[in-house]
Tab-separated table of C-alpha atoms and ligand atoms in Angstrom:
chain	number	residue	atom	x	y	z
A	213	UNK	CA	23.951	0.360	-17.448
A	214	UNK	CA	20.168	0.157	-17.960
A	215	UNK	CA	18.066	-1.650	-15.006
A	216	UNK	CA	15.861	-4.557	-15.255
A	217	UNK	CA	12.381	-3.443	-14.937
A	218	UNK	CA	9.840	-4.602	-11.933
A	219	UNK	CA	7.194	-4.972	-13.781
A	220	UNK	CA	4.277	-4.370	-10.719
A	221	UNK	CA	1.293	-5.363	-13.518
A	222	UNK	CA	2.964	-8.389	-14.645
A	223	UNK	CA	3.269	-9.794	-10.545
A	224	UNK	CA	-0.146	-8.363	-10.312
A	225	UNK	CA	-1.571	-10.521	-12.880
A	226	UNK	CA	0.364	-13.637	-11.782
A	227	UNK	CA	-0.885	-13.026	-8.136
A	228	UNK	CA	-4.443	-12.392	-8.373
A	229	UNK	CA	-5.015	-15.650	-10.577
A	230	UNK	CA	-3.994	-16.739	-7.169
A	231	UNK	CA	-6.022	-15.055	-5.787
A	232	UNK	CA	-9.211	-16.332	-7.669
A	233	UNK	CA	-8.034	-19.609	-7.395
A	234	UNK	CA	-8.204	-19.460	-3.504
A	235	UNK	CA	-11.609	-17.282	-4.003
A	236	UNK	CA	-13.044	-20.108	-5.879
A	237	UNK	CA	-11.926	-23.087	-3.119
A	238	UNK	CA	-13.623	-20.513	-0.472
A	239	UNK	CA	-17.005	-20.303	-2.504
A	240	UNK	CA	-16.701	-24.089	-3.022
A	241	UNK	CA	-16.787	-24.474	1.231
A	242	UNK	CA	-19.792	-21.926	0.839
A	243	UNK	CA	-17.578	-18.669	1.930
A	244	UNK	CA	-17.792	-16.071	-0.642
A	245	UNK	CA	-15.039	-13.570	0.168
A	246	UNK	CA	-16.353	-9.929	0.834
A	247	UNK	CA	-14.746	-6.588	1.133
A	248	UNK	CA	-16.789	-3.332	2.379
A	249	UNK	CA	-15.763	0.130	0.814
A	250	UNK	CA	-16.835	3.288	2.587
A	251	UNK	CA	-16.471	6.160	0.779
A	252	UNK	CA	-16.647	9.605	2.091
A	253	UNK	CA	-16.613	13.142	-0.288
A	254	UNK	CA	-16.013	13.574	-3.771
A	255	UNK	CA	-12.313	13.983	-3.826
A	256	UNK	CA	-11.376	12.515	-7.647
A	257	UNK	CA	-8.512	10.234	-7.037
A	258	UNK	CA	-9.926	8.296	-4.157
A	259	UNK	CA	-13.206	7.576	-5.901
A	260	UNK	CA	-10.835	5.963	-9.022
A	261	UNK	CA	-8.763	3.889	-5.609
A	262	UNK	CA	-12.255	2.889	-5.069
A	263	UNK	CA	-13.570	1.938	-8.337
A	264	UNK	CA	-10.023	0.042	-8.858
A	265	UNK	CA	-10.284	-2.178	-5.349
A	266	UNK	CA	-14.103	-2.439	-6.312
A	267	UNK	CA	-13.204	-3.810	-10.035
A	268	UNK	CA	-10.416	-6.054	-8.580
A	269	UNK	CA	-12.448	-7.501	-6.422
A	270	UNK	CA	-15.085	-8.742	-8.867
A	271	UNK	CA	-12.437	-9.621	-10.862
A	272	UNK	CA	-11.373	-12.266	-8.053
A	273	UNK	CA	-14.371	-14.020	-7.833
A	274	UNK	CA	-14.891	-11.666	-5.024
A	275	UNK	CA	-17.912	-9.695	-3.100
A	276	UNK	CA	-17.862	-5.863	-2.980
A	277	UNK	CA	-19.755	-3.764	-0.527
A	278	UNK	CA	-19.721	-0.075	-1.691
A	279	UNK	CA	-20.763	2.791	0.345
A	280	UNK	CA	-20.654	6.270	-0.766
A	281	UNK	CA	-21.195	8.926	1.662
A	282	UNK	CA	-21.810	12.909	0.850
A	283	UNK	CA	-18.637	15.219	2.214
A	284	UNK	CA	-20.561	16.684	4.852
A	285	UNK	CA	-22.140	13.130	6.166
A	286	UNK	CA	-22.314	13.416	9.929
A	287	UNK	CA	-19.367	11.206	11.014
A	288	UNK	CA	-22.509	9.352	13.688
A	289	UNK	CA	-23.472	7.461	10.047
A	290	UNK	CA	-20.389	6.337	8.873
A	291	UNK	CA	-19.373	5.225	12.276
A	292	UNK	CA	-22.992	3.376	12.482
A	293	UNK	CA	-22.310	1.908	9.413
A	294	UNK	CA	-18.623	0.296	10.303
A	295	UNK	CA	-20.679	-0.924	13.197
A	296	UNK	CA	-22.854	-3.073	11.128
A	297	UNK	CA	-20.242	-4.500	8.711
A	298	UNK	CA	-18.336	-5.623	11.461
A	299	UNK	CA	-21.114	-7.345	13.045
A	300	UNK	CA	-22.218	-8.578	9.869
A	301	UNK	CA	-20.885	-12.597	9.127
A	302	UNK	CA	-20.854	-12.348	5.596
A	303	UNK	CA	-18.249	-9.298	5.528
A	304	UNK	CA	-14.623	-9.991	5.694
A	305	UNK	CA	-12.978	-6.921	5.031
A	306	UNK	CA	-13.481	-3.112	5.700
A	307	UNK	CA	-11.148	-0.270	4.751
A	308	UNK	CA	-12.703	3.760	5.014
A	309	UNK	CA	-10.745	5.282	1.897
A	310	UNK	CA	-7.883	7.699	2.795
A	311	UNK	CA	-8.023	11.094	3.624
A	312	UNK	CA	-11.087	12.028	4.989
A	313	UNK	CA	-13.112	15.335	5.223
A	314	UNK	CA	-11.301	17.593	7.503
A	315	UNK	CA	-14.839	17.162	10.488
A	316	UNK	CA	-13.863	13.250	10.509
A	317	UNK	CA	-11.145	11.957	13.372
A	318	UNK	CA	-9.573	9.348	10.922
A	319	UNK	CA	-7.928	8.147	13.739
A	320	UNK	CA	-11.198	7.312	15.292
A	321	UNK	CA	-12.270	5.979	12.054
A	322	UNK	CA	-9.511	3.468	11.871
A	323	UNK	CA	-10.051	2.386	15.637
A	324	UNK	CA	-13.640	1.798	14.813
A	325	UNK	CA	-13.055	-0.693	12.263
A	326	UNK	CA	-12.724	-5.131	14.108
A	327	UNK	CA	-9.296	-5.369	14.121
A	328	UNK	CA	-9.719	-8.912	12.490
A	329	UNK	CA	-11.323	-7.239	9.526
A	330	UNK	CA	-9.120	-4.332	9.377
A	331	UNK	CA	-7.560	-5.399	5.320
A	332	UNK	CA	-5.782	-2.011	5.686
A	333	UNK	CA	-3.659	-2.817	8.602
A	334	UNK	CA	-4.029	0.572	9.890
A	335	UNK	CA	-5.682	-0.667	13.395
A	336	UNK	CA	-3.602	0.413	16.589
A	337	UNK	CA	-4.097	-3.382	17.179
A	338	UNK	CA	-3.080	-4.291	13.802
A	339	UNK	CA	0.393	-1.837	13.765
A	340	UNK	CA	1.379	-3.114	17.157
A	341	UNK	CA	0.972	-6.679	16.115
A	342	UNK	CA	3.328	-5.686	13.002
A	343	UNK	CA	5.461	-4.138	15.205
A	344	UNK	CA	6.446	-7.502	17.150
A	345	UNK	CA	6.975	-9.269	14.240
A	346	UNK	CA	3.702	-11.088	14.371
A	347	UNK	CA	1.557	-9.080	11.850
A	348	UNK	CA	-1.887	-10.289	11.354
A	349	UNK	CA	-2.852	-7.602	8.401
A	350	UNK	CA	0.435	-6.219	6.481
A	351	UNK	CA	-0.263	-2.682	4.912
A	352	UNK	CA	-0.825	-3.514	1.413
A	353	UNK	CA	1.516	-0.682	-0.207
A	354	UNK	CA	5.023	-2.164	1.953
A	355	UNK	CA	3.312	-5.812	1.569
A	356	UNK	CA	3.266	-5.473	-2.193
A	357	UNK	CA	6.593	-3.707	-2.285
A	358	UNK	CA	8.025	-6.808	-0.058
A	359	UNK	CA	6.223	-9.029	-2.677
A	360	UNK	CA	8.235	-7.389	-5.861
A	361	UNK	CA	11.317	-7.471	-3.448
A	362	UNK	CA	10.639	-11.253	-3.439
A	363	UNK	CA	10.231	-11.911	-7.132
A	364	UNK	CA	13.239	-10.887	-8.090
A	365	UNK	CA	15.536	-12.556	-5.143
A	366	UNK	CA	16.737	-9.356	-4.240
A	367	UNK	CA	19.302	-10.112	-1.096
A	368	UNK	CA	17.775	-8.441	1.738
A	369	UNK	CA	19.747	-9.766	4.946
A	370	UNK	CA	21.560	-6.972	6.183
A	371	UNK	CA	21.292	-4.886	2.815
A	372	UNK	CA	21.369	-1.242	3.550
A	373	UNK	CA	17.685	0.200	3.415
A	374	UNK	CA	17.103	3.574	2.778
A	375	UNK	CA	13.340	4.436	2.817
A	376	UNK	CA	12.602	7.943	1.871
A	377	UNK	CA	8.748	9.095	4.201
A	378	UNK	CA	7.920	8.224	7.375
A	379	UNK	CA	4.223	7.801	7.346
A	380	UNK	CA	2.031	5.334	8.938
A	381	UNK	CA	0.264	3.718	5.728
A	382	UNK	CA	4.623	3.404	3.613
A	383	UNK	CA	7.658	4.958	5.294
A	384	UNK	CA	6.673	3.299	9.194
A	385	UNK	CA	5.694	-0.201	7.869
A	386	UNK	CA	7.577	-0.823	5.125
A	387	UNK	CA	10.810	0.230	8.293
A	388	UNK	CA	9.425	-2.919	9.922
A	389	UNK	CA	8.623	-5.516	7.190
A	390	UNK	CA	12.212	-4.860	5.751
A	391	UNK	CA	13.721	-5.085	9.333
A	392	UNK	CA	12.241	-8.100	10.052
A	393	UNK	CA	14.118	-9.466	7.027
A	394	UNK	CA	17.353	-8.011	8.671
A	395	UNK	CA	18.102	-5.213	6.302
A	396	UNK	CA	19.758	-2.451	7.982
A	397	UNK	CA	17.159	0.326	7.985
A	398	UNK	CA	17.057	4.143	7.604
A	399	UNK	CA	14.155	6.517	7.667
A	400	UNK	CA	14.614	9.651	5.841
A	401	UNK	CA	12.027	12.654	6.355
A	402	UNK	CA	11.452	16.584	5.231
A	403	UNK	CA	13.934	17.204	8.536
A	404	UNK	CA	16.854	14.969	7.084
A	405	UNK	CA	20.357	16.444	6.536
A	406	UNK	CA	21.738	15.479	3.024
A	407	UNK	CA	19.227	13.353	1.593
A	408	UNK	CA	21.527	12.140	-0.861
A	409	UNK	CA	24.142	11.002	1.238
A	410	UNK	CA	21.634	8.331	3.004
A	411	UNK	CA	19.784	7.291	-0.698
A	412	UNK	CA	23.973	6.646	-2.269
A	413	UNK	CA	24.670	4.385	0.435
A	414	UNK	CA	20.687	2.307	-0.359
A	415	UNK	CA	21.505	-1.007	-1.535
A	416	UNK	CA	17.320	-0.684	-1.495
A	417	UNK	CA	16.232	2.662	-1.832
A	418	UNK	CA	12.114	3.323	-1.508
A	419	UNK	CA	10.736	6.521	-2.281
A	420	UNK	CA	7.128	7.174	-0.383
A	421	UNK	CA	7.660	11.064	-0.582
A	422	UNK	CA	4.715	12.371	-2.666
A	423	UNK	CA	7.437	14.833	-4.665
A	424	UNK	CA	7.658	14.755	-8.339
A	425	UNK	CA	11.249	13.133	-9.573
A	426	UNK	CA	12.958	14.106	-6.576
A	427	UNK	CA	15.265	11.132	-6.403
A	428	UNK	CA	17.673	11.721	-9.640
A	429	UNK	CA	20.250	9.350	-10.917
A	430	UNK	CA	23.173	10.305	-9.276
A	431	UNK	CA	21.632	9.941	-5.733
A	432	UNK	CA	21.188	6.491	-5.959
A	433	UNK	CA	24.233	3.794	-5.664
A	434	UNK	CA	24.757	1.653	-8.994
A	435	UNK	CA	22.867	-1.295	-8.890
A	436	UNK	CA	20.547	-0.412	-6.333
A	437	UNK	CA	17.498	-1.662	-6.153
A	438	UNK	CA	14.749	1.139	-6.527
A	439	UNK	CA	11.192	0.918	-5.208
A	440	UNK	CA	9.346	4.206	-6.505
A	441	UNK	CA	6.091	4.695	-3.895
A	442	UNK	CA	5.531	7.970	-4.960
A	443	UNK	CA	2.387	8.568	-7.147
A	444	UNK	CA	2.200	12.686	-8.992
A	445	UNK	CA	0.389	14.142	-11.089
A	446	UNK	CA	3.034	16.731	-13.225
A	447	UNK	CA	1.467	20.535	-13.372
A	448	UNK	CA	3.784	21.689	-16.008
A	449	UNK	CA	5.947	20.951	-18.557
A	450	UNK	CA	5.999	18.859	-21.987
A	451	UNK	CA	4.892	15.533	-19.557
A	452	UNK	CA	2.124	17.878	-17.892
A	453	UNK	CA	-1.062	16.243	-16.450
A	454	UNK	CA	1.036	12.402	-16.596
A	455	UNK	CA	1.711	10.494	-13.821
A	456	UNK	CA	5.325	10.278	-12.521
A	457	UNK	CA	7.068	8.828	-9.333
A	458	UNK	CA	9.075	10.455	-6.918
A	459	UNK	CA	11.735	8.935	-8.817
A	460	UNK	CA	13.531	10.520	-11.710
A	461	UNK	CA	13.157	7.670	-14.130
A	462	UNK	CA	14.833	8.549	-16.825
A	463	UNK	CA	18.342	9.455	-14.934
A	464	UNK	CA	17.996	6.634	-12.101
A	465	UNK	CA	17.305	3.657	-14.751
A	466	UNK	CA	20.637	4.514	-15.965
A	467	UNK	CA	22.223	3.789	-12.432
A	468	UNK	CA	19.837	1.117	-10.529
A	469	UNK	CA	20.333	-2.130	-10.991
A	470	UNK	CA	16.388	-2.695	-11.031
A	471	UNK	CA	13.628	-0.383	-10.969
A	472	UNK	CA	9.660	0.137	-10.374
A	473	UNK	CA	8.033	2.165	-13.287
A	474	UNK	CA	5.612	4.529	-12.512
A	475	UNK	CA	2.480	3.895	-13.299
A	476	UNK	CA	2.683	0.022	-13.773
A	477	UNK	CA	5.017	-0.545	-10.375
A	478	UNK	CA	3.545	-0.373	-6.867
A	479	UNK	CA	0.193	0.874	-7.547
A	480	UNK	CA	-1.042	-2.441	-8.407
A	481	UNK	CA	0.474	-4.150	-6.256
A	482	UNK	CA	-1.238	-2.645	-3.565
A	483	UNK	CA	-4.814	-3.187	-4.566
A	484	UNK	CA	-3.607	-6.911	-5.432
A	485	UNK	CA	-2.340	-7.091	-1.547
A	486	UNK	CA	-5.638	-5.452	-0.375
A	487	UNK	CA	-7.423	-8.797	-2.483
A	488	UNK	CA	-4.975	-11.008	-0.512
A	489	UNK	CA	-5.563	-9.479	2.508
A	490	UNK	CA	-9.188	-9.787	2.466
A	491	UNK	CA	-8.979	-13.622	0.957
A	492	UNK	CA	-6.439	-14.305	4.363
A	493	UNK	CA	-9.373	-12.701	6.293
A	494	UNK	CA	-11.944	-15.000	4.636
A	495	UNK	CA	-9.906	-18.218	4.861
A	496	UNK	CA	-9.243	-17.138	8.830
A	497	UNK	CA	-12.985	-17.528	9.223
A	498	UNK	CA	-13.611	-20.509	7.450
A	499	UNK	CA	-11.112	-22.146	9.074
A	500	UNK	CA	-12.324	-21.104	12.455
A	501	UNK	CA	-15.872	-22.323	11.008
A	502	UNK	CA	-14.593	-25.596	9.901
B	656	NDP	P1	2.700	11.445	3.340
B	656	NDP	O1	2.474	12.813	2.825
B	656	NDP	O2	1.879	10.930	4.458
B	656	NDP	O3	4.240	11.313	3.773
B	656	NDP	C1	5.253	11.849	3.008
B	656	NDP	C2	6.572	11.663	3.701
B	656	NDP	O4	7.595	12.256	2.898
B	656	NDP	C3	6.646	12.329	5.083
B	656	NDP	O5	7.218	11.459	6.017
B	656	NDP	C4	7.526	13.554	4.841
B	656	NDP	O6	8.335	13.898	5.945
B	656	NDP	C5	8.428	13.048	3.723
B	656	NDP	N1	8.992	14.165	2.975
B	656	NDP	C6	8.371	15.266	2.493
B	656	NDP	N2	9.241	16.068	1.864
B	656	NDP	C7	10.442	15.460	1.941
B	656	NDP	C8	11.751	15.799	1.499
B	656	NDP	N3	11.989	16.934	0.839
B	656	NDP	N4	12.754	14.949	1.764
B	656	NDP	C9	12.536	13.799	2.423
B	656	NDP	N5	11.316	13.425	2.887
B	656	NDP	C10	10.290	14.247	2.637
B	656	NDP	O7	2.609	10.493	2.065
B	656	NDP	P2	2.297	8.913	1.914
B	656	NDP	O8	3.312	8.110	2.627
B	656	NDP	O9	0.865	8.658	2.171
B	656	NDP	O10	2.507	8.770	0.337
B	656	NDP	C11	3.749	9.053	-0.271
B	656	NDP	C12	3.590	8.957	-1.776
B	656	NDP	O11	3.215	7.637	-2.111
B	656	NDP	C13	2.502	9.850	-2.370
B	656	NDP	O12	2.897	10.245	-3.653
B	656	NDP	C14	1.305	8.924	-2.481
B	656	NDP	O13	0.410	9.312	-3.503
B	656	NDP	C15	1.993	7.641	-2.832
B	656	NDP	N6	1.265	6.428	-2.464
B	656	NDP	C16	1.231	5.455	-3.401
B	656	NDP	C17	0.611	4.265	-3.134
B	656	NDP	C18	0.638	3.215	-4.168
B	656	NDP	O14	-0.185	2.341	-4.159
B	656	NDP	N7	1.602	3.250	-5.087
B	656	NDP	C19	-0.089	4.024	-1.855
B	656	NDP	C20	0.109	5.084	-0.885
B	656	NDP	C21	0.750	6.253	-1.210
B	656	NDP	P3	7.719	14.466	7.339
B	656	NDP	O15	7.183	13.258	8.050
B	656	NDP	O16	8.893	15.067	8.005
B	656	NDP	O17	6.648	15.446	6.949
């Protein structure tokens, strides 16, 4: 058995001409949508995250704010400068890019950003709210995995769930968002007893793990549906320096019913959810406006 391919680009693509559509009825009401992008250090993969939700964003029909901070900024700016955005009208969105230099509080960070312009979801405000089943901003990585979920009909009421990572941006959310559609859930972690026992039983397995190919064929249940979070960057080997999941394509393709690719699955789906979020943010004010 080979499984049918979630093709995360091809939803992308469909989505975001959504996207610009509702970008250009926004404009048209004089309401340009606008995200702000703060920046902090030089670490190589989250200044690409930024150039990506930057480029998507024009891409849209959308306004970007971009601010770049040096790694040893003293936190007093950056936290002056979330100040400002969220006072400022014209700004609709704010996310501080993930992780931080090791003299920032991110938690502080995140708690300094309006909750109504918090596009990340990452607020206290904003995870409680999720919590109760009355989300206001959905984490973009479980929203867009929810979204591929939903484009291919997969049968979620009271499907087994196995999600593989616990943290609060994947494995916590994505608990809730597939609870809420009254899958049965389990959380897996580095503290689990026989992994493989939980992911056999996944009639949705997600990986958010951060481990190269961990999840092989014969620890997922045929059929399954397979969501592969995980985004690595191989060290060694004949695929060295690629990108790979935490999902040992090759072997689980042969046993899942349907499948995210890495690269080409989740990842955009998440900066196409961050575009969404920050359009929902937009239309919230115009509407209040109106
Ligand atoms: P974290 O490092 O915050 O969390 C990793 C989780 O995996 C933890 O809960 C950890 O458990 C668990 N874990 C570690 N080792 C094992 C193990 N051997 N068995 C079972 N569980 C284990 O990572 P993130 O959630 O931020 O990201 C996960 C992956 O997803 C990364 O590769 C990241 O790059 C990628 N990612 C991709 C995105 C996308 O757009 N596609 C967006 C965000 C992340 P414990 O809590 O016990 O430590």
């Amino acid at each position: 058995m080979t499984a049918r391919i979630l093709d995360g680009n091809a939803l992308s693509a469909q989505l975001r001409g959504q996207l610009a559509e509702r970008a250009a009825a926004l404009a048209a009401r004089g309401v340009q949508p606008c995200l702000a992008v703060i920046l902090v250090g030089e670490d190589p993969a989250s200044a690409v995250y930024v150039r990506n939700k930057v480029a998507g964003c024009e891409k849209a029909g959308m306004r970007s704010i971009k601010d770049v901070y040096a790694p040893d900024v003293d936190p007093a700016v950056v936290f002056a400068r979330i100040a400002e955005l969220n006072a400022d009208p014209a700004v609709h969105g704010i996310l501080v890019q993930l992780p931080l230099p090791k003299h920032f509080d991110p938690e502080a960070v995140l708690e300094a950003i309006a909750p109504e312009k918090d596009v990340d979801g990452f607020h206290a405000e904003n995870v409680g709210a999720l919590m109760q089943g009355n989300p206001r901003f959905i984490p973009c990585t479980p929203y867009g995995v929810m979204q591929m979920l939903k484009s291919k009909n997969v049968p979620l009421k009271g499907a087994e769930a196995v999600i593989v990572g616990r943290s609060n941006i994947v494995g916590k959310p994505m608990a809730m968002l597939l609870l809420a559609q009254s899958c049965t859930v389990t959380v897996c972690h580095s503290q689990s007893k026989d992994l493989a026992f939980h992911t056999k039983r996944a009639d949705i397995l997600v990986a958010a793990v951060g481990r190269a190919r961990m999840i092989t064929g014969d620890m997922i249940k045929p059929g399954a549906t397979v969501i592969d979070v995980g985004i690595n960057r191989l060290q060694s080997g004949p695929d060295a320096g690629k990108l790979c999941g935490d999902v040992d394509f090759e072997s689980a393709k042969e046993v899942a019913g349907l499948i995210t690719p890495v690269p080409g699955g989740v990842g955009p789906m998440t900066i196409t959810m961050l575009l969404t979020n920050t359009i929902e943010a937009a239309e919230r004010v115009a509407g209040a406006a109106k």
